[in-house]
Amino acid sequence: MADNAEDLGDVPLIGEHCEFPSCGQLDFLSFECTSCSKKFCKNHKSEDAHSCTKCNVSVSHPEYTGPRGHHCTVQDCTNRELTPVVCPHCHLNFCLSHRHQVDHDCPELRPPSPKMAKTAEHVKQIVESQKSKPVKKQGAKSRKTAAKVALMKMKMKAVGDKGIPETEKVYIQVLLPQGNAEKNCPMYFSKKWTIGRIVDKIAEIAKLKNDNNVAVAKKLRLFDAEEGVILPMDASLDSLMAPGHPELTPGLPELCSGSSVIIEYVDNDCSKLEDVTPYSMT
């Protein structure tokens, strides 16, 4: 038996011992760690199981020493571009901010010819002269055409007294007082109504304070939207729509369905608004 034991001791061992310090188990199918290259048994084959010292160790990379973009030739400019930006005139490299000739004081930049400068000055004079020209006021025919176009849009949104017969309705774009939240409101009235009654109806619909019966208060009055001329409170609407009617105030354009008027708080003796531009049609 002793001889047999000695014979077994001479037999070479198959497999490898686990290299985990507290293990050392002989394993016929050992596993090699891909990180530290050591051999382990199946119980310690994972990197976590044998606390691998080479796992997740960052590999240092050499610092990049190549080109870091193309620098701008303009003095004190630190901008760089990934691609060259070369001026086709002076052939120097610039950043995007200085790529134009005027931006980098290009030595090849040529001043504009006297002819071009003269042309530019002439154009400037034309533009300035157009600005100074007063806006040409519409004639009676143009006003009526504009009113017809406005009337088509106005009829879809206009508000008023539903009891007015269709044959009596006159549609008016009412431009509300300065400072009012609403700028304008399309409304319709009876052509038989006086301007005074129309003022009261506008105040009711637009919820405007109406102190026309208070002696010392500002009065609500209606004015033509183009000339700013007051509409007489006792005149009927159809009388102001008739050309040459005696009640037509001098300077007051003929009104028609689709016209615009301004309602404003004024002193009792006011007969005209000096400036109608603050009132909005939109």
Tab-separated table of C-alpha atoms in Angstrom:
chain	number	residue	atom	x	y	z
A	1	MET	CA	0.000	0.000	0.000
A	2	ALA	CA	2.871	2.307	0.807
A	3	ASP	CA	4.328	1.732	-2.557
A	4	ASN	CA	1.014	2.649	-4.146
A	5	ALA	CA	0.852	5.922	-2.174
A	6	GLU	CA	4.325	6.823	-3.246
A	7	ASP	CA	3.346	6.095	-6.806
A	8	LEU	CA	0.325	8.470	-6.506
A	9	GLY	CA	2.500	11.216	-5.112
A	10	ASP	CA	4.571	11.137	-8.219
A	11	VAL	CA	1.512	11.719	-10.440
A	12	PRO	CA	1.449	15.388	-11.680
A	13	LEU	CA	-1.513	17.487	-10.443
A	14	ILE	CA	-4.163	18.425	-13.028
A	15	GLY	CA	-5.715	21.951	-12.863
A	16	GLU	CA	-4.567	25.087	-11.006
A	17	HIS	CA	-4.998	26.520	-7.559
A	18	CYS	CA	-7.236	29.572	-7.099
A	19	GLU	CA	-5.064	32.637	-6.529
A	20	PHE	CA	-7.537	34.305	-4.203
A	21	PRO	CA	-5.520	34.664	-0.921
A	22	SER	CA	-7.965	32.871	1.373
A	23	CYS	CA	-8.940	30.145	-1.107
A	24	GLY	CA	-6.212	28.225	-2.953
A	25	GLN	CA	-8.712	25.592	-4.111
A	26	LEU	CA	-7.503	23.269	-6.838
A	27	ASP	CA	-9.795	23.679	-9.803
A	28	PHE	CA	-9.530	21.534	-12.895
A	29	LEU	CA	-11.263	24.244	-14.944
A	30	SER	CA	-9.755	27.454	-13.601
A	31	PHE	CA	-10.776	30.854	-14.960
A	32	GLU	CA	-8.340	33.581	-16.004
A	33	CYS	CA	-9.325	37.187	-15.176
A	34	THR	CA	-9.183	39.382	-18.266
A	35	SER	CA	-8.152	42.379	-16.154
A	36	CYS	CA	-5.413	41.058	-13.837
A	37	SER	CA	-4.621	37.773	-15.739
A	38	LYS	CA	-4.695	35.681	-12.531
A	39	LYS	CA	-6.343	32.242	-12.265
A	40	PHE	CA	-9.389	31.709	-10.038
A	41	CYS	CA	-11.906	29.040	-9.169
A	42	LYS	CA	-15.529	29.316	-10.177
A	43	ASN	CA	-16.372	30.987	-6.851
A	44	HIS	CA	-13.874	33.807	-7.385
A	45	LYS	CA	-13.870	34.131	-11.155
A	46	SER	CA	-15.782	37.433	-11.251
A	47	GLU	CA	-13.857	40.690	-10.754
A	48	ASP	CA	-16.046	41.596	-7.785
A	49	ALA	CA	-15.556	38.170	-6.149
A	50	HIS	CA	-11.758	38.435	-6.102
A	51	SER	CA	-11.672	42.237	-5.635
A	52	CYS	CA	-9.711	42.723	-8.824
A	53	THR	CA	-7.179	45.518	-8.493
A	54	LYS	CA	-7.015	46.070	-12.243
A	55	CYS	CA	-10.744	46.437	-12.837
A	56	ASN	CA	-12.059	49.904	-13.896
A	57	VAL	CA	-8.649	51.485	-13.629
A	58	SER	CA	-8.656	54.430	-15.985
A	59	VAL	CA	-6.051	54.362	-18.657
A	60	SER	CA	-4.238	57.623	-18.936
A	61	HIS	CA	-4.141	59.215	-22.350
A	62	PRO	CA	-1.357	61.459	-23.483
A	63	GLU	CA	-2.279	65.136	-23.674
A	64	TYR	CA	-3.358	66.295	-27.123
A	65	THR	CA	-0.640	68.397	-28.682
A	66	GLY	CA	-2.109	68.851	-32.153
A	67	PRO	CA	-3.552	72.049	-33.655
A	68	ARG	CA	-6.351	73.665	-31.606
A	69	GLY	CA	-8.119	75.548	-34.396
A	70	HIS	CA	-7.103	78.372	-36.673
A	71	HIS	CA	-6.416	81.643	-34.900
A	72	CYS	CA	-7.577	85.073	-36.055
A	73	THR	CA	-4.957	87.472	-37.441
A	74	VAL	CA	-6.623	90.545	-35.934
A	75	GLN	CA	-4.575	91.890	-33.042
A	76	ASP	CA	-5.895	91.012	-29.556
A	77	CYS	CA	-8.550	88.682	-31.014
A	78	THR	CA	-8.442	85.265	-29.322
A	79	ASN	CA	-11.146	83.609	-31.418
A	80	ARG	CA	-10.316	80.379	-33.220
A	81	GLU	CA	-12.177	78.487	-35.915
A	82	LEU	CA	-12.118	74.757	-36.681
A	83	THR	CA	-11.634	75.479	-40.368
A	84	PRO	CA	-9.585	78.213	-42.018
A	85	VAL	CA	-11.432	81.448	-42.860
A	86	VAL	CA	-9.152	83.118	-45.381
A	87	CYS	CA	-9.806	86.559	-46.817
A	88	PRO	CA	-9.682	86.200	-50.631
A	89	HIS	CA	-8.168	89.685	-50.913
A	90	CYS	CA	-5.320	89.809	-48.374
A	91	HIS	CA	-5.090	85.988	-47.975
A	92	LEU	CA	-4.859	86.152	-44.163
A	93	ASN	CA	-6.822	83.954	-41.774
A	94	PHE	CA	-9.592	85.430	-39.594
A	95	CYS	CA	-12.406	84.357	-37.296
A	96	LEU	CA	-16.017	84.603	-38.428
A	97	SER	CA	-16.425	87.970	-36.681
A	98	HIS	CA	-13.575	89.520	-38.694
A	99	ARG	CA	-14.003	87.704	-42.022
A	100	HIS	CA	-15.271	90.745	-43.943
A	101	GLN	CA	-12.814	93.309	-45.289
A	102	VAL	CA	-14.260	96.203	-43.306
A	103	ASP	CA	-14.045	94.177	-40.076
A	104	HIS	CA	-10.319	93.436	-40.278
A	105	ASP	CA	-9.229	96.673	-41.985
A	106	CYS	CA	-8.181	94.753	-45.047
A	107	PRO	CA	-5.273	96.498	-46.800
A	108	GLU	CA	-6.855	95.509	-50.119
A	109	LEU	CA	-10.167	97.193	-49.331
A	110	ARG	CA	-10.916	99.823	-51.933
A	111	PRO	CA	-12.922	102.931	-51.022
A	112	PRO	CA	-16.209	103.350	-52.939
A	113	SER	CA	-15.876	105.185	-56.193
A	114	PRO	CA	-17.120	108.804	-56.352
A	115	LYS	CA	-19.884	107.654	-58.690
A	116	MET	CA	-21.170	105.070	-56.189
A	117	ALA	CA	-21.007	107.560	-53.325
A	118	LYS	CA	-22.961	110.083	-55.392
A	119	THR	CA	-25.614	107.471	-56.215
A	120	ALA	CA	-25.977	106.507	-52.550
A	121	GLU	CA	-26.378	110.153	-51.559
A	122	HIS	CA	-28.997	110.647	-54.280
A	123	VAL	CA	-31.000	107.648	-53.035
A	124	LYS	CA	-30.799	108.988	-49.484
A	125	GLN	CA	-32.147	112.363	-50.609
A	126	ILE	CA	-35.077	110.698	-52.389
A	127	VAL	CA	-35.963	108.677	-49.282
A	128	GLU	CA	-35.796	111.760	-47.055
A	129	SER	CA	-37.940	113.781	-49.454
A	130	GLN	CA	-40.606	111.059	-49.458
A	131	LYS	CA	-40.671	111.080	-45.656
A	132	SER	CA	-41.258	114.823	-45.529
A	133	LYS	CA	-44.188	114.762	-47.962
A	134	PRO	CA	-47.588	115.011	-46.242
A	135	VAL	CA	-49.873	112.029	-46.656
A	136	LYS	CA	-52.347	112.750	-49.408
A	137	LYS	CA	-55.884	112.710	-48.087
A	138	GLN	CA	-58.450	110.507	-49.766
A	139	GLY	CA	-60.935	112.058	-52.150
A	140	ALA	CA	-64.686	111.503	-51.833
A	141	LYS	CA	-64.596	108.618	-54.343
A	142	SER	CA	-61.691	106.904	-52.587
A	143	ARG	CA	-63.416	107.284	-49.207
A	144	LYS	CA	-66.570	105.619	-50.526
A	145	THR	CA	-64.600	102.730	-52.034
A	146	ALA	CA	-62.698	102.193	-48.784
A	147	ALA	CA	-65.969	102.373	-46.855
A	148	LYS	CA	-67.529	99.650	-49.038
A	149	VAL	CA	-64.611	97.310	-48.348
A	150	ALA	CA	-64.764	98.072	-44.619
A	151	LEU	CA	-68.530	97.597	-44.633
A	152	MET	CA	-68.277	93.978	-45.802
A	153	LYS	CA	-66.009	93.126	-42.856
A	154	MET	CA	-67.960	95.299	-40.428
A	155	LYS	CA	-71.332	93.600	-40.950
A	156	MET	CA	-69.989	90.315	-39.552
A	157	LYS	CA	-69.022	91.818	-36.169
A	158	ALA	CA	-71.162	94.932	-35.745
A	159	VAL	CA	-73.373	95.316	-32.654
A	160	GLY	CA	-76.395	97.535	-32.112
A	161	ASP	CA	-80.108	97.738	-31.378
A	162	LYS	CA	-81.696	94.563	-32.783
A	163	GLY	CA	-84.999	96.342	-33.260
A	164	ILE	CA	-83.665	98.569	-36.070
A	165	PRO	CA	-85.173	97.610	-39.469
A	166	GLU	CA	-82.616	96.320	-41.963
A	167	THR	CA	-83.474	99.142	-44.376
A	168	GLU	CA	-82.549	101.765	-41.750
A	169	LYS	CA	-79.247	100.261	-40.590
A	170	VAL	CA	-76.075	102.305	-41.080
A	171	TYR	CA	-72.812	100.568	-40.149
A	172	ILE	CA	-70.124	102.708	-38.526
A	173	GLN	CA	-66.643	101.858	-37.193
A	174	VAL	CA	-66.485	103.651	-33.839
A	175	LEU	CA	-62.981	104.577	-32.638
A	176	LEU	CA	-63.142	104.727	-28.855
A	177	PRO	CA	-61.573	107.365	-26.558
A	178	GLN	CA	-57.821	107.399	-25.914
A	179	GLY	CA	-56.923	105.337	-22.864
A	180	ASN	CA	-59.872	102.997	-23.282
A	181	ALA	CA	-59.055	99.278	-23.080
A	182	GLU	CA	-60.870	98.595	-26.360
A	183	LYS	CA	-59.610	100.630	-29.298
A	184	ASN	CA	-62.592	100.373	-31.617
A	185	CYS	CA	-65.957	98.680	-32.078
A	186	PRO	CA	-68.076	98.215	-35.233
A	187	MET	CA	-71.700	99.226	-34.585
A	188	TYR	CA	-74.892	99.924	-36.495
A	189	PHE	CA	-77.508	102.632	-35.945
A	190	SER	CA	-80.745	103.818	-37.480
A	191	LYS	CA	-80.215	106.462	-40.138
A	192	LYS	CA	-83.139	108.341	-38.567
A	193	TRP	CA	-81.376	108.748	-35.210
A	194	THR	CA	-79.762	112.016	-34.182
A	195	ILE	CA	-76.065	112.125	-33.391
A	196	GLY	CA	-76.962	112.772	-29.739
A	197	ARG	CA	-78.920	109.526	-29.548
A	198	ILE	CA	-76.092	107.672	-31.295
A	199	VAL	CA	-73.606	109.009	-28.706
A	200	ASP	CA	-75.815	107.639	-25.914
A	201	LYS	CA	-76.063	104.233	-27.627
A	202	ILE	CA	-72.276	104.061	-28.133
A	203	ALA	CA	-71.704	104.888	-24.456
A	204	GLU	CA	-74.171	102.145	-23.487
A	205	ILE	CA	-72.602	99.459	-25.714
A	206	ALA	CA	-68.955	100.360	-24.993
A	207	LYS	CA	-69.682	101.021	-21.294
A	208	LEU	CA	-68.311	104.568	-21.458
A	209	LYS	CA	-69.014	107.061	-18.683
A	210	ASN	CA	-71.588	109.508	-20.031
A	211	ASP	CA	-71.827	112.845	-18.185
A	212	ASN	CA	-73.336	114.816	-21.062
A	213	ASN	CA	-76.094	116.007	-18.725
A	214	VAL	CA	-73.585	117.333	-16.162
A	215	ALA	CA	-72.751	120.993	-16.807
A	216	VAL	CA	-69.124	121.034	-15.639
A	217	ALA	CA	-68.136	117.580	-16.945
A	218	LYS	CA	-66.306	116.678	-20.145
A	219	LYS	CA	-68.716	115.849	-22.944
A	220	LEU	CA	-68.847	112.778	-25.167
A	221	ARG	CA	-68.858	113.968	-28.766
A	222	LEU	CA	-68.591	112.330	-32.201
A	223	PHE	CA	-66.006	113.426	-34.776
A	224	ASP	CA	-65.198	112.462	-38.337
A	225	ALA	CA	-62.218	110.059	-38.257
A	226	GLU	CA	-60.431	111.678	-41.206
A	227	GLU	CA	-60.732	115.413	-40.626
A	228	GLY	CA	-61.554	115.433	-36.912
A	229	VAL	CA	-64.592	117.684	-37.518
A	230	ILE	CA	-67.391	117.425	-34.930
A	231	LEU	CA	-70.754	115.904	-35.865
A	232	PRO	CA	-73.649	118.163	-34.716
A	233	MET	CA	-75.527	116.529	-31.836
A	234	ASP	CA	-78.973	117.550	-33.176
A	235	ALA	CA	-78.342	116.454	-36.781
A	236	SER	CA	-79.856	113.178	-37.998
A	237	LEU	CA	-77.498	110.549	-39.374
A	238	ASP	CA	-79.124	110.474	-42.805
A	239	SER	CA	-78.751	114.256	-43.091
A	240	LEU	CA	-74.985	113.889	-42.733
A	241	MET	CA	-75.018	111.213	-45.441
A	242	ALA	CA	-76.634	113.541	-48.004
A	243	PRO	CA	-74.218	115.565	-50.189
A	244	GLY	CA	-74.655	119.320	-49.745
A	245	HIS	CA	-77.314	119.032	-47.049
A	246	PRO	CA	-77.760	122.303	-45.077
A	247	GLU	CA	-76.957	120.549	-41.834
A	248	LEU	CA	-73.616	119.361	-43.160
A	249	THR	CA	-70.896	120.991	-41.070
A	250	PRO	CA	-68.317	122.914	-43.155
A	251	GLY	CA	-65.279	120.711	-43.745
A	252	LEU	CA	-67.095	117.525	-42.717
A	253	PRO	CA	-66.730	114.742	-45.329
A	254	GLU	CA	-69.893	113.012	-46.442
A	255	LEU	CA	-70.664	110.014	-44.207
A	256	CYS	CA	-71.788	106.641	-45.522
A	257	SER	CA	-72.361	103.129	-44.259
A	258	GLY	CA	-68.849	101.797	-43.547
A	259	SER	CA	-67.408	105.165	-42.459
A	260	SER	CA	-65.389	105.629	-39.267
A	261	VAL	CA	-66.069	108.120	-36.478
A	262	ILE	CA	-64.255	109.008	-33.255
A	263	ILE	CA	-65.997	109.333	-29.903
A	264	GLU	CA	-64.016	111.345	-27.361
A	265	TYR	CA	-64.332	113.308	-24.118
A	266	VAL	CA	-63.860	117.014	-24.910
A	267	ASP	CA	-64.723	120.451	-23.578
A	268	ASN	CA	-68.178	121.737	-24.465
A	269	ASP	CA	-66.806	124.332	-26.886
A	270	CYS	CA	-64.584	121.889	-28.841
A	271	SER	CA	-65.491	121.738	-32.539
A	272	LYS	CA	-62.563	119.768	-33.953
A	273	LEU	CA	-59.886	117.248	-32.938
A	274	GLU	CA	-56.520	118.646	-33.965
A	275	ASP	CA	-54.846	115.207	-34.199
A	276	VAL	CA	-56.713	112.038	-35.217
A	277	THR	CA	-53.636	109.797	-35.584
A	278	PRO	CA	-53.737	108.300	-32.033
A	279	TYR	CA	-57.050	106.587	-32.741
A	280	SER	CA	-56.638	103.016	-33.923
A	281	MET	CA	-58.520	101.370	-36.779
A	282	THR	CA	-57.156	97.913	-35.805
